[in-house]
Coordinates of C-alpha atoms in Angstrom, one line a residue:
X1 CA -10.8 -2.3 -16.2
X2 CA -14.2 -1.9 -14.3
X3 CA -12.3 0.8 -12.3
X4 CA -9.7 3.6 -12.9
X5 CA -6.8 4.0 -10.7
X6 CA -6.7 7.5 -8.5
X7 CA -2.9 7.7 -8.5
X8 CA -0.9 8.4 -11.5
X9 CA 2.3 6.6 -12.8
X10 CA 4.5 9.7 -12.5
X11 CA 4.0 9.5 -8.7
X12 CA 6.8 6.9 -9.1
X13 CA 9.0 9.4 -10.6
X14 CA 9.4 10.6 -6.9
X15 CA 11.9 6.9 -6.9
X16 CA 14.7 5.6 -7.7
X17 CA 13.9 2.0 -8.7
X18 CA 16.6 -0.2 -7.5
X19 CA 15.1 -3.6 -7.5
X20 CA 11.9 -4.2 -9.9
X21 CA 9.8 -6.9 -10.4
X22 CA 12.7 -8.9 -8.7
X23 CA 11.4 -12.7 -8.6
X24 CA 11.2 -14.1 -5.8
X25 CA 9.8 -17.5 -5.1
X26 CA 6.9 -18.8 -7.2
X27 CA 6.8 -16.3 -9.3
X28 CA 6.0 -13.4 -7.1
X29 CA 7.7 -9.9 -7.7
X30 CA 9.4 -7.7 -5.3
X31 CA 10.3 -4.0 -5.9
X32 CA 12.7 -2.2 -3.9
X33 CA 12.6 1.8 -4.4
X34 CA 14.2 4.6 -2.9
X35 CA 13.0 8.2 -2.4
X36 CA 15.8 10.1 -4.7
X37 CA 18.4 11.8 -3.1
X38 CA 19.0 15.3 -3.1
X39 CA 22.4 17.2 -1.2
X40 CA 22.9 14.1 0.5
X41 CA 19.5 13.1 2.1
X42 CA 16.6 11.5 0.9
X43 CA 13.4 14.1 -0.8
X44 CA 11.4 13.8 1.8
X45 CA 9.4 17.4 0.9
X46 CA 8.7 15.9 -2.9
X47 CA 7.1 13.3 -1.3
X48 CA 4.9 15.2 1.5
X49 CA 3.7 17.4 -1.2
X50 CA 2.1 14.4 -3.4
X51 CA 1.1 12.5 -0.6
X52 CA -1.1 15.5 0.5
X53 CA -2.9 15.5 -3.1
X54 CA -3.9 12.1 -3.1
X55 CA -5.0 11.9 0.5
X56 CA -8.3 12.5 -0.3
X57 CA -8.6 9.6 -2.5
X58 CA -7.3 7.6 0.0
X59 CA -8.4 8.4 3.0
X60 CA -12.6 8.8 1.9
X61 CA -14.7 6.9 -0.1
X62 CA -15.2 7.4 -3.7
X63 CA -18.4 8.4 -3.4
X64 CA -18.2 11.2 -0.5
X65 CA -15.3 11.9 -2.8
X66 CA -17.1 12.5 -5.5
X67 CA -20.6 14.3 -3.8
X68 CA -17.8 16.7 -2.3
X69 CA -16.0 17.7 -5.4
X70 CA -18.9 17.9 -7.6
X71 CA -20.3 20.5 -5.1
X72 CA -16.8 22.2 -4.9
X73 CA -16.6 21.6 -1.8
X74 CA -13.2 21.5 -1.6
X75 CA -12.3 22.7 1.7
X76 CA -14.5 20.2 3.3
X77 CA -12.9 17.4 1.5
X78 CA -9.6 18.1 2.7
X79 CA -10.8 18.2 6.2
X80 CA -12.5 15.3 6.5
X81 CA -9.4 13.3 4.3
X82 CA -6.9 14.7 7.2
X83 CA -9.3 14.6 9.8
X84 CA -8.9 10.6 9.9
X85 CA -5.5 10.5 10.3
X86 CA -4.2 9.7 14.0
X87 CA -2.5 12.7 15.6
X88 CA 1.1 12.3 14.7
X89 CA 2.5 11.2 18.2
X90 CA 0.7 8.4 18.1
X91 CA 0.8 7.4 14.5
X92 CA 2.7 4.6 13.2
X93 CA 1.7 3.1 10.6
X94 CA -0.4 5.5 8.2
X95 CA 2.4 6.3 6.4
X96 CA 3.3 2.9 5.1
X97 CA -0.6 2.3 4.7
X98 CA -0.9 5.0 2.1
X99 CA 2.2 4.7 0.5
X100 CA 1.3 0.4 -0.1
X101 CA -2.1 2.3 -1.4
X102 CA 0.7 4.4 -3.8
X103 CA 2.8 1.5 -4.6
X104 CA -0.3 -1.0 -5.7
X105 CA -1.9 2.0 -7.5
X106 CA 0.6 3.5 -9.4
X107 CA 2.8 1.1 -10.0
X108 CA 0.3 -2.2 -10.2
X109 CA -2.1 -0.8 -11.9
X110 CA -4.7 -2.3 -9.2
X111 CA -7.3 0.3 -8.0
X112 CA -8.8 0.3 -4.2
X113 CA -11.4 -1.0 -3.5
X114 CA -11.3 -0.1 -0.1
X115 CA -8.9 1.1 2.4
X116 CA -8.7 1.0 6.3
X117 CA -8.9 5.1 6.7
X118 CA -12.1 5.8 4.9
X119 CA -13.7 3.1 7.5
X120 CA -13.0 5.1 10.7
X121 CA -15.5 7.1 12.4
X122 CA -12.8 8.6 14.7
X123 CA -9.4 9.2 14.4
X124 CA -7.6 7.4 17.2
X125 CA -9.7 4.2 16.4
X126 CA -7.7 1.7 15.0
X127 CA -9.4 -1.0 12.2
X128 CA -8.4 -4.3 11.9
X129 CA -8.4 -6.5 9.1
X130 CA -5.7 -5.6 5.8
X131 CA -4.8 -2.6 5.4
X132 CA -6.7 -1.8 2.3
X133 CA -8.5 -4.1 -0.3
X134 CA -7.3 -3.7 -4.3
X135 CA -8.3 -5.4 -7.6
X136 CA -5.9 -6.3 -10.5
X137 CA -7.2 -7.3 -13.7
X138 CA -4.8 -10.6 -14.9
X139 CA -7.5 -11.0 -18.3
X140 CA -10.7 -10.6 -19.3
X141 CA -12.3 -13.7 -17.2
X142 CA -9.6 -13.4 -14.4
X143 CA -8.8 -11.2 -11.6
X144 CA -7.2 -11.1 -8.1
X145 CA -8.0 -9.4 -4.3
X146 CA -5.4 -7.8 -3.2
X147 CA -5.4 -7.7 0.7
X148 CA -2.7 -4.9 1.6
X149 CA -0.2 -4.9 4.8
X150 CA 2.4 -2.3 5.9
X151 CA 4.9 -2.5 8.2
X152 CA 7.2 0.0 9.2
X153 CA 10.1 -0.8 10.9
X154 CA 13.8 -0.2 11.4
X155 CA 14.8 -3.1 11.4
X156 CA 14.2 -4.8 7.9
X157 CA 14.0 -8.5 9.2
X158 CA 11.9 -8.1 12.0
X159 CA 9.7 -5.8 9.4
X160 CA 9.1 -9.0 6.9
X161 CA 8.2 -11.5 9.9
X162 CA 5.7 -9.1 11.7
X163 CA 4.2 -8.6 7.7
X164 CA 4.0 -12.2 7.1
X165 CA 2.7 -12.5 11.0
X166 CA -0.3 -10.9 10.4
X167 CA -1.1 -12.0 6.9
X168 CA -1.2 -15.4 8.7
X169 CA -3.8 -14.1 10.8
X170 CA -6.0 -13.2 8.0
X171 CA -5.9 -16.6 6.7
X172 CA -7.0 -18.1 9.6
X173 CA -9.9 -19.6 10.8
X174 CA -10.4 -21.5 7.0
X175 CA -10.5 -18.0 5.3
X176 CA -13.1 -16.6 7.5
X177 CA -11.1 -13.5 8.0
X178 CA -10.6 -12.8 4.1
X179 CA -14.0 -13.8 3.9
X180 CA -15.2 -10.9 6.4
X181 CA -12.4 -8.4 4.3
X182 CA -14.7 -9.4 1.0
X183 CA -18.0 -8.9 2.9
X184 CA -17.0 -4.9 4.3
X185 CA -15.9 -4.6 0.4
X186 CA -19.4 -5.7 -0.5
X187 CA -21.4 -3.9 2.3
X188 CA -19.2 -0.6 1.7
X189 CA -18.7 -0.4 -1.7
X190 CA -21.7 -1.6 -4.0
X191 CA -23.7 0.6 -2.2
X192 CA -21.8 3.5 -3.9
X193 CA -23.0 4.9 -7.1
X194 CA -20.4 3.7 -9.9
X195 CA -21.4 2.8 -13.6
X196 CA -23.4 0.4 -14.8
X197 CA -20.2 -2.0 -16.1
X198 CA -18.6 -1.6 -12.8
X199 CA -21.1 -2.6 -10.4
X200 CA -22.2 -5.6 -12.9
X201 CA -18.9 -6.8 -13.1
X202 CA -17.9 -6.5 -8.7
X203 CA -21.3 -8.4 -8.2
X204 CA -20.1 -10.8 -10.0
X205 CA -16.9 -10.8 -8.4
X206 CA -17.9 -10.2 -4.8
X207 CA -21.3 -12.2 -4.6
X208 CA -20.9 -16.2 -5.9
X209 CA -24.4 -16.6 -6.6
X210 CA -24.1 -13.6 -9.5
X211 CA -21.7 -14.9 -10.9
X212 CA -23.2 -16.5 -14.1
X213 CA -20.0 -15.3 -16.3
X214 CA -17.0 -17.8 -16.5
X215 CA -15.0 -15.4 -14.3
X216 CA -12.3 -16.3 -11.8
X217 CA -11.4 -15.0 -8.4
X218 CA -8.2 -15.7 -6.7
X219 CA -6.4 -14.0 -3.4
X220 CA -3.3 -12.3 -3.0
X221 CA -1.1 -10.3 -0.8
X222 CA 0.1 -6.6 -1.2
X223 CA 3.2 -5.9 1.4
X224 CA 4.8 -2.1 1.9
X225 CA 8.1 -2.5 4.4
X226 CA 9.7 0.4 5.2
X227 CA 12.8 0.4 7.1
X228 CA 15.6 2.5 8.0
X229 CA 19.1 2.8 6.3
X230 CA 21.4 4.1 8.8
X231 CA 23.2 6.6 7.3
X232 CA 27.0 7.5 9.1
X233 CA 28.8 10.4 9.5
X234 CA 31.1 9.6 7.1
X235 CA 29.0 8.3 4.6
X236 CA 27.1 12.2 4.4
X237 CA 30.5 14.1 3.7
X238 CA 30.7 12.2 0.8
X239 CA 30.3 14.2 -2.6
X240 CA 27.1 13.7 -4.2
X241 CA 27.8 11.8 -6.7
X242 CA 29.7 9.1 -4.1
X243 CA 26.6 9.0 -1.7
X244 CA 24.0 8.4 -3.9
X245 CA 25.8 5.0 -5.6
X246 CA 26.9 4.7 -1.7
X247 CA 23.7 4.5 -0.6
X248 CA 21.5 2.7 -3.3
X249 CA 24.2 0.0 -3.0
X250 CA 24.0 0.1 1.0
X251 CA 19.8 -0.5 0.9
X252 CA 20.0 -3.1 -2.0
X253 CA 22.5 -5.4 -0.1
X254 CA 20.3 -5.2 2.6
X255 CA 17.8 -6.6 0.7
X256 CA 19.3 -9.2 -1.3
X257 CA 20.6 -10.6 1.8
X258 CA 16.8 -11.1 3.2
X259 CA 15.6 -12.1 -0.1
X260 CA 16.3 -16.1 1.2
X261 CA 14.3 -15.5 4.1
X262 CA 11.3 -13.8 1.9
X263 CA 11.5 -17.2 0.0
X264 CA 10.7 -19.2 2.9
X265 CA 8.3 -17.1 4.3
X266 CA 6.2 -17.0 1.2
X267 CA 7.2 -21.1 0.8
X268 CA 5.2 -22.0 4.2
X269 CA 2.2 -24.1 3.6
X270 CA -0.4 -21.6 4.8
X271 CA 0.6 -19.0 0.9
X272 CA 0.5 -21.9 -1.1
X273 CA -1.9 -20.5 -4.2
X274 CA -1.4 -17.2 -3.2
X275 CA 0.6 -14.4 -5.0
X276 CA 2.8 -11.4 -3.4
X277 CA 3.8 -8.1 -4.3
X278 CA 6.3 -7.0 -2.1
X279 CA 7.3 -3.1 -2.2
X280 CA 10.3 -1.9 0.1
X281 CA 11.6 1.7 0.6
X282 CA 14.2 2.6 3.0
X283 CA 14.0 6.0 5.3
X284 CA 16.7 7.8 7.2
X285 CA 15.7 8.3 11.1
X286 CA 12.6 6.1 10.2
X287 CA 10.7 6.7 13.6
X288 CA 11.3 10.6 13.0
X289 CA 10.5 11.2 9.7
X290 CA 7.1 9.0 9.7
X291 CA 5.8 11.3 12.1
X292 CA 6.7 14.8 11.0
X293 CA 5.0 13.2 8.1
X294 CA 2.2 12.6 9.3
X295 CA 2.2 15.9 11.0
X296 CA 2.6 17.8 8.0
X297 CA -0.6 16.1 6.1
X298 CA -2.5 16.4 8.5
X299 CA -1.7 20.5 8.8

């Protein structure tokens, strides 16, 4: 693999995997994981605390990564990784933005190549395009782009149509939009110092005219939905044991029963060729907890 992946596989021990690599249609996977529970609500802290270690990874390029930590300047790179996150009252969808980063590093094994955050010169601007840009290796001649997009909200159903909404939008205008995604890739990220293999190998992949390899180049489509499992009275004075099975059973019926309305979404004309990894993770008091997230990494 030209390039290694910055979050590690045992950030997924934070989950418990309900649904994985469910099919859906043509062939595309969908996983559905939930945070494990813990006295009867979800372990929301577990997953604060690893999100603030791999923020920096996220959030800046590898590069100004890289220049920081070699000069120990650690302090800085924290800063300037929280410092382009929105201030949490306005912040909606950062969250799902770096947990789709998570999902499609730790679990697809498909490093960034770039990601909306490390693009912003200030805060409270908001960039449009996907939400981040990965590469998965499928063999040694053939690999896909990765255009990520999170949603985050309660409702589930109205989640997957605003997701498949706006990766509509990004295949419009014959491709020019996935076209411009490639170019910021190319204009942001070759000019970062890498080795030798890895820049040799992205040339080839970003730039048609270097490509004198028999390599192949196809699109696809990362999507993080998060949405919130109501959780009743009654259902949290059940003993431990009862609300866990309770729960998991709630949030995977929810699913299943959207899974035909996935299908057709990914069945329209405009994805035929296109492949989908779909992640889904439910949250109690979804609007709430997204934002004392974000409020607590960017403490």
């Amino acid at each position: 693999m030209p390039l290694r992946t910055n979050v590690p596989e045992n950030f997924l021990n934070l989950f418990h995997k309900i649904l994985e690599n469910e099919p859906v249609e043509n062939g595309n996977k969908l996983n559905l994981f939930s945070l494990k529970i813990s006295s009867n609500a979800f372990s929301y802290a577990n997953l604060e605390e690893e999100l603030g270690d791999i923020l920096t990874k996220y959030a800046l390029s590898r590069s100004t990564y890289e220049d920081l930590r070699e000069k120990e300047k650690y302090t800085t790179l924290v800063t300037k990784a929280k410092d382009r996150l929105r201030n949490a009252k306005s912040n909606d969808g950062e969250l799902g933005e770096i947990l789709l980063y998570a999902m499609l590093e730790s679990h697809l094994k498909a490093p960034k190549l770039l990601t909306k955050l490390e693009l912003k010169t200030d805060p409270n601007h908001y960039v449009n395009g996907a939400d981040g840009v990965h590469l998965l290796k499928i063999n040694d001649n053939t690999f896909q782009f990765i255009f990520g997009e999170s949603k985050l909200y309660s409702d589930l159903k109205e989640g997957v149509k605003k997701a498949f909404e706006s990766l509509k939008n990004l295949l419009k205008e014959d491709l020019c939009k996935l076209r411009y995604e490639i170019q910021l890739v190319n204009s942001n990220f070759l000019k970062e110092a890498h080795d030798e293999h890895s820049v040799d190998l992205l040339k080839k992949l970003l730039i048609p005219t270097e490509n004198d390899e028999d390599l192949n180049i196809d699109y696809s489509f990362g999507i993080f939905l998060g949405f919130d499992a109501k959780i009743t009275d009654d259902e949290r004075k059940l003993s431990n044991v009862d609300f866990r099975k309770t729960i998991y059973d709630k949030v995977k019926n929810a699913v299943l029963a959207l899974l035909p309305a996935i299908n057709d979404h990914i069945k329209q004309d405009d994805f035929r060729g296109y492949s989908f990894y779909i992640y889904i993770v439910p949250f109690s008091e979804l609007k709430k907890q997204r934002k004392k997230m974000i409020a607590e990494l960017k403490k």
